[in-house]
Amino acid sequence: VGKMIRDIKNIFVVGGGTAGHVIPAIQLSRELIKNNYKVIFITDYRMFDFVEKNIKEKNFKPLCLKGRGLYKNSILKNLLSLCLLFLAIFQSLYFIIMYRPVLSYGFGGGITIAPLMLSKIFKVPIILHEGNAVLGKANKFLYKYADLLTTFFSHLDNNNYYKYKFVGMPVRKEIEKISKKKYEVNDNDLINILITGGSLGAEVMATKIAKAISCFPEKLKNKISIIQQVRKENYLYVKELYDKSSIKFKLETYIENMPKTLCWCHLIICRSGAGTLAENLISGKPSIMIPLPISSDNHQMKNALMIEKIGAGQIINDTELNDRDILISKLKSIIFNIEGLYMMSKSAKQNATLDSSNELVILGKKVLNEKK
């Protein structure tokens, strides 16, 4: 047994900032543990509790790194960010000496820079994963130090410079199971719509989308059923809208069982973060995407364009969003076009990549063998 314990090798999995970076990293961690590695998961204060809550495996050690990204137009905040970066470098040095990883995976977010730079200095191989259609700032910076860059999308925006391997996105096994289910909208059934807004609901889904749907003609409102993720401050407003328009609905501030809810719905109205889109593709669900306009490098619009191009979803742009009549008519034309929903579901399934976590583990083993 003593020898076996010594044989379990440590692997760094690093990601922070948003759930979009962290959820796939958690999924990869589960796969690595199954393959008899110990995962040292490094994240920041924003995501630490989320990570701790979501993974309870034995060979898993979450660590919290001090640090954050840089800000536009704020010298003071950036000075603090630089101080925290120095602190993060010392912490990372301690982590490397303490845990001696054989391999490091980076999933994006400013927090990845210090541990991965030190991995490079200590000759630990690095695999980066990019979830978005455009390479994020941290991954762009780390690219030249990495052994391999892997992607969720088969093409990266402005890809002339970067070499990468397309692997898809690690998602939960419960969501991969949905891909085997047949997509069906029966004549007499309600059309089930799931409305989400990124990790914690979004204003626009409450004030613009819910409002537009509640303006549908009576006979159309009777054909739909909604589960919507809302912020606490929008809860009563949306409840009142749907109550008045006698739509069948359920509101949640946080969707506890996403696989079950995904299984239930026929259509998703959502932002276009990479994690959300990966789950939509794999579960074979059509989407109406409302890209977050303030996302860095406009990556949400670029992600959404990729999904629209393969025919798995449709975009509602800012102009359409801000004109109520246009918005109502566009929503109606997508929601009640049953043939269109079937076509989008088929495209989603055809373009989904299953078992990405396993693929990333295989690539890790390959990189390790090449280093021997």
mmCIF file of C-alpha atoms in Angstrom:
data_model
loop_
_atom_site.group_PDB
_atom_site.id
_atom_site.type_symbol
_atom_site.label_atom_id
_atom_site.label_comp_id
_atom_site.label_asym_id
_atom_site.label_seq_id
_atom_site.Cartn_x
_atom_site.Cartn_y
_atom_site.Cartn_z
ATOM 1 C CA VAL A 1 0.000 0.000 0.000
ATOM 2 C CA GLY A 2 2.851 2.380 0.863
ATOM 3 C CA LYS A 3 4.255 2.012 -2.641
ATOM 4 C CA MET A 4 0.813 2.580 -4.186
ATOM 5 C CA ILE A 5 0.352 5.830 -2.272
ATOM 6 C CA ARG A 6 3.758 7.039 -3.438
ATOM 7 C CA ASP A 7 2.806 6.107 -7.007
ATOM 8 C CA ILE A 8 -0.185 8.456 -7.039
ATOM 9 C CA LYS A 9 1.093 11.459 -8.939
ATOM 10 C CA ASN A 10 -0.071 15.029 -8.377
ATOM 11 C CA ILE A 11 -1.554 17.093 -11.197
ATOM 12 C CA PHE A 12 -2.320 20.822 -11.074
ATOM 13 C CA VAL A 13 -5.700 21.901 -12.491
ATOM 14 C CA VAL A 14 -5.940 25.706 -12.519
ATOM 15 C CA GLY A 15 -8.875 27.957 -13.376
ATOM 16 C CA GLY A 16 -10.773 30.854 -11.855
ATOM 17 C CA GLY A 17 -12.815 33.998 -12.315
ATOM 18 C CA THR A 18 -16.007 32.443 -13.647
ATOM 19 C CA ALA A 19 -17.999 29.217 -13.490
ATOM 20 C CA GLY A 20 -17.319 28.919 -17.243
ATOM 21 C CA HIS A 21 -13.624 28.318 -16.482
ATOM 22 C CA VAL A 22 -14.170 26.239 -13.373
ATOM 23 C CA ILE A 23 -16.959 23.769 -14.279
ATOM 24 C CA PRO A 24 -14.984 22.039 -17.084
ATOM 25 C CA ALA A 25 -11.905 22.024 -14.834
ATOM 26 C CA ILE A 26 -13.912 20.208 -12.129
ATOM 27 C CA GLN A 27 -15.099 17.678 -14.694
ATOM 28 C CA LEU A 28 -11.526 16.999 -15.847
ATOM 29 C CA SER A 29 -10.490 16.631 -12.181
ATOM 30 C CA ARG A 30 -13.061 13.846 -11.686
ATOM 31 C CA GLU A 31 -11.680 12.028 -14.729
ATOM 32 C CA LEU A 32 -8.063 12.401 -13.527
ATOM 33 C CA ILE A 33 -8.993 11.015 -10.089
ATOM 34 C CA LYS A 34 -10.644 8.024 -11.800
ATOM 35 C CA ASN A 35 -7.295 7.505 -13.558
ATOM 36 C CA ASN A 36 -5.524 7.355 -10.196
ATOM 37 C CA TYR A 37 -4.032 10.849 -10.060
ATOM 38 C CA LYS A 38 -4.327 13.300 -7.182
ATOM 39 C CA VAL A 39 -5.670 16.680 -8.293
ATOM 40 C CA ILE A 40 -4.379 19.894 -6.745
ATOM 41 C CA PHE A 41 -7.049 22.365 -7.834
ATOM 42 C CA ILE A 42 -5.931 26.001 -7.785
ATOM 43 C CA THR A 43 -8.554 28.723 -8.032
ATOM 44 C CA ASP A 44 -9.278 32.234 -6.705
ATOM 45 C CA TYR A 45 -11.422 33.547 -3.836
ATOM 46 C CA ARG A 46 -14.414 34.076 -6.185
ATOM 47 C CA MET A 47 -14.629 30.412 -7.105
ATOM 48 C CA PHE A 48 -13.114 28.633 -4.092
ATOM 49 C CA ASP A 49 -16.405 27.943 -2.247
ATOM 50 C CA PHE A 50 -18.053 26.810 -5.472
ATOM 51 C CA VAL A 51 -15.241 24.314 -6.128
ATOM 52 C CA GLU A 52 -15.268 23.019 -2.560
ATOM 53 C CA LYS A 53 -19.030 22.520 -2.674
ATOM 54 C CA ASN A 54 -19.031 20.785 -6.068
ATOM 55 C CA ILE A 55 -16.357 18.141 -5.693
ATOM 56 C CA LYS A 56 -15.885 15.896 -2.690
ATOM 57 C CA GLU A 57 -13.496 13.260 -4.057
ATOM 58 C CA LYS A 58 -10.778 11.713 -1.927
ATOM 59 C CA ASN A 59 -7.740 12.589 -4.065
ATOM 60 C CA PHE A 60 -8.723 16.228 -4.454
ATOM 61 C CA LYS A 61 -7.144 19.247 -2.783
ATOM 62 C CA PRO A 62 -8.584 22.715 -3.514
ATOM 63 C CA LEU A 63 -6.260 25.680 -2.934
ATOM 64 C CA CYS A 64 -7.079 29.383 -3.011
ATOM 65 C CA LEU A 65 -4.645 31.721 -4.729
ATOM 66 C CA LYS A 66 -4.542 35.459 -4.029
ATOM 67 C CA GLY A 67 -4.862 37.458 -7.199
ATOM 68 C CA ARG A 68 -7.141 38.984 -9.789
ATOM 69 C CA GLY A 69 -7.059 40.390 -13.305
ATOM 70 C CA LEU A 70 -6.183 43.909 -14.496
ATOM 71 C CA TYR A 71 -8.766 46.684 -14.856
ATOM 72 C CA LYS A 72 -9.302 49.224 -17.596
ATOM 73 C CA ASN A 73 -8.730 52.841 -16.474
ATOM 74 C CA SER A 74 -7.892 52.266 -12.808
ATOM 75 C CA ILE A 75 -4.282 52.747 -11.770
ATOM 76 C CA LEU A 76 -5.009 52.112 -8.080
ATOM 77 C CA LYS A 77 -6.838 48.847 -8.681
ATOM 78 C CA ASN A 78 -4.072 47.722 -11.025
ATOM 79 C CA LEU A 79 -1.371 48.486 -8.445
ATOM 80 C CA LEU A 80 -3.223 46.230 -6.026
ATOM 81 C CA SER A 81 -3.532 43.596 -8.766
ATOM 82 C CA LEU A 82 0.253 43.715 -9.283
ATOM 83 C CA CYS A 83 0.902 43.336 -5.532
ATOM 84 C CA LEU A 84 -1.458 40.372 -5.490
ATOM 85 C CA LEU A 85 0.351 38.907 -8.509
ATOM 86 C CA PHE A 86 3.633 38.937 -6.566
ATOM 87 C CA LEU A 87 1.868 37.268 -3.671
ATOM 88 C CA ALA A 88 0.396 34.680 -6.078
ATOM 89 C CA ILE A 89 3.906 33.960 -7.422
ATOM 90 C CA PHE A 90 5.194 33.197 -3.912
ATOM 91 C CA GLN A 91 2.132 31.074 -3.146
ATOM 92 C CA SER A 92 2.557 29.172 -6.420
ATOM 93 C CA LEU A 93 6.227 28.579 -5.681
ATOM 94 C CA TYR A 94 5.221 27.083 -2.335
ATOM 95 C CA PHE A 95 2.531 24.915 -3.994
ATOM 96 C CA ILE A 96 4.985 23.602 -6.621
ATOM 97 C CA ILE A 97 7.646 22.701 -4.044
ATOM 98 C CA MET A 98 5.056 21.216 -1.703
ATOM 99 C CA TYR A 99 3.104 19.103 -4.221
ATOM 100 C CA ARG A 100 5.608 18.515 -7.072
ATOM 101 C CA PRO A 101 3.055 18.138 -9.894
ATOM 102 C CA VAL A 102 3.947 16.036 -12.945
ATOM 103 C CA LEU A 103 1.571 18.020 -15.205
ATOM 104 C CA SER A 104 -0.454 21.277 -15.120
ATOM 105 C CA TYR A 105 -3.751 22.044 -16.871
ATOM 106 C CA GLY A 106 -4.935 25.661 -17.290
ATOM 107 C CA PHE A 107 -8.566 26.575 -17.986
ATOM 108 C CA GLY A 108 -8.305 30.351 -18.254
ATOM 109 C CA GLY A 109 -8.697 33.336 -15.958
ATOM 110 C CA GLY A 110 -5.932 35.679 -14.721
ATOM 111 C CA ILE A 111 -5.348 33.386 -11.742
ATOM 112 C CA THR A 112 -3.718 30.771 -14.026
ATOM 113 C CA ILE A 113 -0.685 32.906 -14.894
ATOM 114 C CA ALA A 114 1.432 32.549 -11.716
ATOM 115 C CA PRO A 115 1.061 28.752 -11.173
ATOM 116 C CA LEU A 116 1.568 27.976 -14.863
ATOM 117 C CA MET A 117 4.610 30.256 -15.253
ATOM 118 C CA LEU A 118 6.172 28.485 -12.254
ATOM 119 C CA SER A 119 5.227 25.133 -13.770
ATOM 120 C CA LYS A 120 7.237 26.186 -16.815
ATOM 121 C CA ILE A 121 10.235 27.217 -14.682
ATOM 122 C CA PHE A 122 10.116 23.843 -12.889
ATOM 123 C CA LYS A 123 9.831 22.032 -16.261
ATOM 124 C CA VAL A 124 6.305 20.753 -15.540
ATOM 125 C CA PRO A 125 4.447 20.227 -18.868
ATOM 126 C CA ILE A 126 1.428 22.484 -19.470
ATOM 127 C CA ILE A 127 -1.850 21.856 -21.302
ATOM 128 C CA LEU A 128 -4.167 24.822 -21.828
ATOM 129 C CA HIS A 129 -7.877 24.567 -22.600
ATOM 130 C CA GLU A 130 -9.755 27.424 -24.280
ATOM 131 C CA GLY A 131 -13.533 27.341 -23.993
ATOM 132 C CA ASN A 132 -14.298 30.392 -26.108
ATOM 133 C CA ALA A 133 -14.121 31.004 -29.847
ATOM 134 C CA VAL A 134 -11.433 33.606 -29.204
ATOM 135 C CA LEU A 135 -8.350 32.960 -27.080
ATOM 136 C CA GLY A 136 -8.641 34.592 -23.620
ATOM 137 C CA LYS A 137 -5.966 36.997 -22.321
ATOM 138 C CA ALA A 138 -4.374 34.526 -19.877
ATOM 139 C CA ASN A 139 -4.218 31.720 -22.455
ATOM 140 C CA LYS A 140 -2.834 34.137 -25.064
ATOM 141 C CA PHE A 141 -0.035 35.084 -22.662
ATOM 142 C CA LEU A 142 0.671 31.471 -21.653
ATOM 143 C CA TYR A 143 0.433 30.003 -25.168
ATOM 144 C CA LYS A 144 4.175 30.196 -25.901
ATOM 145 C CA TYR A 145 5.020 28.345 -22.662
ATOM 146 C CA ALA A 146 2.475 25.559 -23.096
ATOM 147 C CA ASP A 147 3.057 22.095 -24.539
ATOM 148 C CA LEU A 148 -0.441 21.982 -25.985
ATOM 149 C CA LEU A 149 -3.468 24.216 -26.510
ATOM 150 C CA THR A 150 -6.859 22.457 -26.683
ATOM 151 C CA THR A 151 -10.195 24.026 -27.647
ATOM 152 C CA PHE A 152 -13.955 23.607 -27.279
ATOM 153 C CA PHE A 153 -14.671 24.996 -30.767
ATOM 154 C CA SER A 154 -13.242 23.358 -33.873
ATOM 155 C CA HIS A 155 -12.055 26.812 -35.057
ATOM 156 C CA LEU A 156 -10.574 29.702 -33.144
ATOM 157 C CA ASP A 157 -11.226 33.256 -34.233
ATOM 158 C CA ASN A 158 -8.005 34.785 -35.745
ATOM 159 C CA ASN A 159 -6.375 31.368 -35.733
ATOM 160 C CA ASN A 160 -3.504 31.990 -38.174
ATOM 161 C CA TYR A 161 -1.026 32.209 -35.326
ATOM 162 C CA TYR A 162 -2.194 29.508 -32.907
ATOM 163 C CA LYS A 163 -1.797 25.762 -33.212
ATOM 164 C CA TYR A 164 -4.381 23.831 -31.235
ATOM 165 C CA LYS A 165 -6.162 20.536 -30.860
ATOM 166 C CA PHE A 166 -9.956 20.474 -30.888
ATOM 167 C CA VAL A 167 -11.246 18.308 -28.001
ATOM 168 C CA GLY A 168 -14.651 19.809 -27.124
ATOM 169 C CA MET A 169 -15.664 20.799 -23.607
ATOM 170 C CA PRO A 170 -15.642 18.618 -20.469
ATOM 171 C CA VAL A 171 -19.240 18.465 -19.183
ATOM 172 C CA ARG A 172 -20.983 16.483 -16.449
ATOM 173 C CA LYS A 173 -21.726 12.825 -17.179
ATOM 174 C CA GLU A 174 -25.431 13.378 -16.350
ATOM 175 C CA ILE A 175 -25.609 15.885 -19.209
ATOM 176 C CA GLU A 176 -23.782 13.570 -21.624
ATOM 177 C CA LYS A 177 -26.521 10.994 -20.914
ATOM 178 C CA ILE A 178 -29.195 13.379 -22.262
ATOM 179 C CA SER A 179 -27.581 13.180 -25.719
ATOM 180 C CA LYS A 180 -28.916 9.618 -26.059
ATOM 181 C CA LYS A 181 -32.520 10.766 -25.555
ATOM 182 C CA LYS A 182 -34.681 11.428 -28.611
ATOM 183 C CA TYR A 183 -35.702 15.069 -29.130
ATOM 184 C CA GLU A 184 -39.494 15.279 -29.308
ATOM 185 C CA VAL A 185 -42.098 18.030 -29.337
ATOM 186 C CA ASN A 186 -45.497 16.319 -29.370
ATOM 187 C CA ASP A 187 -48.542 18.037 -30.888
ATOM 188 C CA ASN A 188 -50.589 18.368 -27.724
ATOM 189 C CA ASP A 189 -47.677 18.973 -25.373
ATOM 190 C CA LEU A 190 -46.539 22.363 -24.156
ATOM 191 C CA ILE A 191 -43.278 23.740 -25.543
ATOM 192 C CA ASN A 192 -40.937 23.784 -22.529
ATOM 193 C CA ILE A 193 -38.613 26.778 -22.410
ATOM 194 C CA LEU A 194 -35.652 27.152 -20.082
ATOM 195 C CA ILE A 195 -34.436 30.731 -19.575
ATOM 196 C CA THR A 196 -31.046 31.225 -17.912
ATOM 197 C CA GLY A 197 -28.626 34.125 -17.723
ATOM 198 C CA GLY A 198 -25.114 32.943 -17.073
ATOM 199 C CA SER A 199 -24.090 31.682 -13.662
ATOM 200 C CA LEU A 200 -26.578 33.772 -11.673
ATOM 201 C CA GLY A 201 -29.456 34.980 -13.839
ATOM 202 C CA ALA A 202 -29.472 38.193 -15.840
ATOM 203 C CA GLU A 203 -31.394 41.417 -15.796
ATOM 204 C CA VAL A 204 -32.121 41.334 -19.509
ATOM 205 C CA MET A 205 -33.867 37.943 -19.323
ATOM 206 C CA ALA A 206 -36.257 39.378 -16.731
ATOM 207 C CA THR A 207 -36.924 42.832 -18.108
ATOM 208 C CA LYS A 208 -36.800 42.194 -21.873
ATOM 209 C CA ILE A 209 -37.408 38.479 -22.580
ATOM 210 C CA ALA A 210 -40.000 37.715 -19.899
ATOM 211 C CA LYS A 211 -41.818 40.941 -20.803
ATOM 212 C CA ALA A 212 -41.867 40.076 -24.522
ATOM 213 C CA ILE A 213 -43.131 36.522 -23.877
ATOM 214 C CA SER A 214 -45.917 37.810 -21.653
ATOM 215 C CA CYS A 215 -47.084 39.949 -24.606
ATOM 216 C CA PHE A 216 -47.709 36.897 -26.830
ATOM 217 C CA PRO A 217 -51.338 36.374 -27.938
ATOM 218 C CA GLU A 218 -53.418 34.287 -25.507
ATOM 219 C CA LYS A 219 -53.507 31.143 -27.657
ATOM 220 C CA LEU A 220 -49.693 31.093 -27.957
ATOM 221 C CA LYS A 221 -49.184 31.697 -24.226
ATOM 222 C CA ASN A 222 -51.283 28.597 -23.574
ATOM 223 C CA LYS A 223 -48.821 26.525 -25.604
ATOM 224 C CA ILE A 224 -45.715 27.186 -23.491
ATOM 225 C CA SER A 225 -44.291 26.337 -20.101
ATOM 226 C CA ILE A 226 -41.283 28.163 -18.609
ATOM 227 C CA ILE A 227 -38.571 27.522 -16.039
ATOM 228 C CA GLN A 228 -36.611 30.740 -15.551
ATOM 229 C CA GLN A 229 -33.534 31.538 -13.512
ATOM 230 C CA VAL A 230 -33.944 35.015 -12.042
ATOM 231 C CA ARG A 231 -32.035 37.284 -9.714
ATOM 232 C CA LYS A 232 -33.612 37.852 -6.299
ATOM 233 C CA GLU A 233 -34.255 41.516 -7.148
ATOM 234 C CA ASN A 234 -36.156 40.571 -10.347
ATOM 235 C CA TYR A 235 -38.123 37.699 -8.811
ATOM 236 C CA LEU A 236 -41.364 39.530 -7.939
ATOM 237 C CA TYR A 237 -41.375 41.516 -11.173
ATOM 238 C CA VAL A 238 -41.161 38.368 -13.343
ATOM 239 C CA LYS A 239 -43.634 36.446 -11.152
ATOM 240 C CA GLU A 240 -46.190 39.241 -11.566
ATOM 241 C CA LEU A 241 -45.661 39.333 -15.358
ATOM 242 C CA TYR A 242 -46.267 35.603 -15.772
ATOM 243 C CA ASP A 243 -49.106 35.480 -13.229
ATOM 244 C CA LYS A 244 -50.992 38.198 -15.104
ATOM 245 C CA SER A 245 -50.467 36.537 -18.472
ATOM 246 C CA SER A 246 -51.491 33.088 -17.122
ATOM 247 C CA ILE A 247 -48.345 31.345 -18.451
ATOM 248 C CA LYS A 248 -47.373 28.080 -16.777
ATOM 249 C CA PHE A 249 -44.052 28.896 -15.080
ATOM 250 C CA LYS A 250 -41.572 28.176 -12.301
ATOM 251 C CA LEU A 251 -38.919 30.652 -11.118
ATOM 252 C CA GLU A 252 -35.606 29.689 -9.519
ATOM 253 C CA THR A 253 -32.817 31.908 -8.220
ATOM 254 C CA TYR A 254 -30.420 28.999 -8.769
ATOM 255 C CA ILE A 255 -31.146 25.867 -10.774
ATOM 256 C CA GLU A 256 -30.008 23.049 -8.490
ATOM 257 C CA ASN A 257 -30.577 20.180 -10.910
ATOM 258 C CA MET A 258 -29.412 21.420 -14.319
ATOM 259 C CA PRO A 259 -29.312 17.949 -15.980
ATOM 260 C CA LYS A 260 -32.965 17.310 -15.055
ATOM 261 C CA THR A 261 -34.032 20.789 -16.245
ATOM 262 C CA LEU A 262 -32.097 20.412 -19.523
ATOM 263 C CA CYS A 263 -33.777 17.069 -20.056
ATOM 264 C CA TRP A 264 -37.205 18.694 -19.563
ATOM 265 C CA CYS A 265 -36.858 21.619 -21.962
ATOM 266 C CA HIS A 266 -37.322 21.861 -25.735
ATOM 267 C CA LEU A 267 -35.555 25.204 -26.103
ATOM 268 C CA ILE A 268 -33.108 27.330 -24.118
ATOM 269 C CA ILE A 269 -32.915 31.111 -24.027
ATOM 270 C CA CYS A 270 -29.473 31.952 -22.655
ATOM 271 C CA ARG A 271 -26.271 33.959 -22.729
ATOM 272 C CA SER A 272 -23.485 32.474 -24.841
ATOM 273 C CA GLY A 273 -20.727 31.550 -22.420
ATOM 274 C CA ALA A 274 -18.809 28.456 -23.535
ATOM 275 C CA GLY A 275 -19.991 26.182 -20.702
ATOM 276 C CA THR A 276 -23.659 26.892 -21.392
ATOM 277 C CA LEU A 277 -23.248 26.325 -25.135
ATOM 278 C CA ALA A 278 -21.385 23.046 -24.612
ATOM 279 C CA GLU A 279 -24.203 21.716 -22.417
ATOM 280 C CA ASN A 280 -26.810 22.822 -24.992
ATOM 281 C CA LEU A 281 -24.963 21.077 -27.835
ATOM 282 C CA ILE A 282 -24.414 17.833 -25.962
ATOM 283 C CA SER A 283 -28.000 17.648 -24.707
ATOM 284 C CA GLY A 284 -29.192 18.419 -28.254
ATOM 285 C CA LYS A 285 -31.228 21.453 -27.258
ATOM 286 C CA PRO A 286 -31.879 24.378 -29.640
ATOM 287 C CA SER A 287 -30.954 27.783 -28.263
ATOM 288 C CA ILE A 288 -31.862 31.430 -28.570
ATOM 289 C CA MET A 289 -28.655 33.235 -27.638
ATOM 290 C CA ILE A 290 -28.341 36.748 -26.252
ATOM 291 C CA PRO A 291 -24.580 37.449 -26.117
ATOM 292 C CA LEU A 292 -23.357 39.500 -23.162
ATOM 293 C CA PRO A 293 -22.198 42.756 -24.825
ATOM 294 C CA ILE A 294 -19.525 43.518 -22.194
ATOM 295 C CA SER A 295 -17.744 40.145 -22.443
ATOM 296 C CA SER A 296 -13.976 40.520 -22.977
ATOM 297 C CA ASP A 297 -12.930 40.556 -26.686
ATOM 298 C CA ASN A 298 -16.670 40.248 -27.401
ATOM 299 C CA HIS A 299 -16.176 36.478 -26.993
ATOM 300 C CA GLN A 300 -19.847 35.747 -26.292
ATOM 301 C CA MET A 301 -20.883 37.110 -29.702
ATOM 302 C CA LYS A 302 -18.097 35.094 -31.379
ATOM 303 C CA ASN A 303 -19.215 31.940 -29.535
ATOM 304 C CA ALA A 304 -22.842 32.548 -30.542
ATOM 305 C CA LEU A 305 -21.891 33.099 -34.190
ATOM 306 C CA MET A 306 -20.156 29.690 -34.203
ATOM 307 C CA ILE A 307 -23.342 28.033 -32.888
ATOM 308 C CA GLU A 308 -25.542 29.928 -35.360
ATOM 309 C CA LYS A 309 -23.228 28.950 -38.222
ATOM 310 C CA ILE A 310 -23.660 25.212 -37.501
ATOM 311 C CA GLY A 311 -27.439 25.693 -37.265
ATOM 312 C CA ALA A 312 -27.812 24.767 -33.578
ATOM 313 C CA GLY A 313 -29.125 28.115 -32.337
ATOM 314 C CA GLN A 314 -30.150 31.656 -33.264
ATOM 315 C CA ILE A 315 -28.875 35.007 -32.026
ATOM 316 C CA ILE A 316 -30.962 37.931 -30.816
ATOM 317 C CA ASN A 317 -28.817 41.027 -31.249
ATOM 318 C CA ASP A 318 -28.976 44.324 -29.359
ATOM 319 C CA THR A 319 -31.153 46.088 -31.947
ATOM 320 C CA GLU A 320 -33.730 43.292 -31.826
ATOM 321 C CA LEU A 321 -33.554 43.186 -28.039
ATOM 322 C CA ASN A 322 -34.295 46.897 -27.706
ATOM 323 C CA ASP A 323 -37.299 47.024 -30.035
ATOM 324 C CA ARG A 324 -40.187 45.265 -28.314
ATOM 325 C CA ASP A 325 -42.234 44.542 -31.440
ATOM 326 C CA ILE A 326 -39.263 43.081 -33.314
ATOM 327 C CA LEU A 327 -38.314 41.045 -30.226
ATOM 328 C CA ILE A 328 -41.818 39.600 -29.815
ATOM 329 C CA SER A 329 -42.025 38.641 -33.463
ATOM 330 C CA LYS A 330 -38.545 37.059 -33.509
ATOM 331 C CA LEU A 331 -39.228 35.025 -30.350
ATOM 332 C CA LYS A 332 -42.528 33.783 -31.776
ATOM 333 C CA SER A 333 -40.931 32.839 -35.092
ATOM 334 C CA ILE A 334 -38.335 30.641 -33.338
ATOM 335 C CA ILE A 335 -40.366 29.169 -30.449
ATOM 336 C CA PHE A 336 -43.366 28.028 -32.496
ATOM 337 C CA ASN A 337 -41.458 26.799 -35.551
ATOM 338 C CA ILE A 338 -41.463 23.121 -34.538
ATOM 339 C CA GLU A 339 -39.659 21.965 -37.677
ATOM 340 C CA GLY A 340 -36.958 24.561 -37.007
ATOM 341 C CA LEU A 341 -36.550 23.295 -33.426
ATOM 342 C CA TYR A 342 -36.067 19.727 -34.677
ATOM 343 C CA MET A 343 -33.449 20.904 -37.195
ATOM 344 C CA MET A 344 -31.534 22.858 -34.554
ATOM 345 C CA SER A 345 -31.600 19.883 -32.182
ATOM 346 C CA LYS A 346 -30.241 17.615 -34.923
ATOM 347 C CA SER A 347 -27.417 20.086 -35.734
ATOM 348 C CA ALA A 348 -26.569 20.418 -32.044
ATOM 349 C CA LYS A 349 -26.195 16.661 -31.617
ATOM 350 C CA GLN A 350 -24.199 16.290 -34.841
ATOM 351 C CA ASN A 351 -21.743 18.953 -33.701
ATOM 352 C CA ALA A 352 -21.387 17.855 -30.068
ATOM 353 C CA THR A 353 -18.194 16.197 -28.869
ATOM 354 C CA LEU A 354 -18.683 13.612 -26.146
ATOM 355 C CA ASP A 355 -16.115 12.403 -23.628
ATOM 356 C CA SER A 356 -13.840 15.463 -23.789
ATOM 357 C CA SER A 357 -12.615 14.958 -20.192
ATOM 358 C CA ASN A 358 -11.304 11.539 -21.130
ATOM 359 C CA GLU A 359 -9.661 12.965 -24.264
ATOM 360 C CA LEU A 360 -7.854 15.570 -22.112
ATOM 361 C CA VAL A 361 -6.601 12.825 -19.758
ATOM 362 C CA ILE A 362 -5.313 10.798 -22.737
ATOM 363 C CA LEU A 363 -3.513 13.883 -24.115
ATOM 364 C CA GLY A 364 -2.004 14.483 -20.654
ATOM 365 C CA LYS A 365 -0.628 10.934 -20.520
ATOM 366 C CA LYS A 366 0.760 11.371 -24.037
ATOM 367 C CA VAL A 367 2.543 14.613 -23.078
ATOM 368 C CA LEU A 368 3.973 12.877 -19.978
ATOM 369 C CA ASN A 369 5.250 9.930 -22.026
ATOM 370 C CA GLU A 370 6.927 12.267 -24.518
ATOM 371 C CA LYS A 371 8.723 14.021 -21.646
ATOM 372 C CA LYS A 372 10.211 10.807 -20.271
#
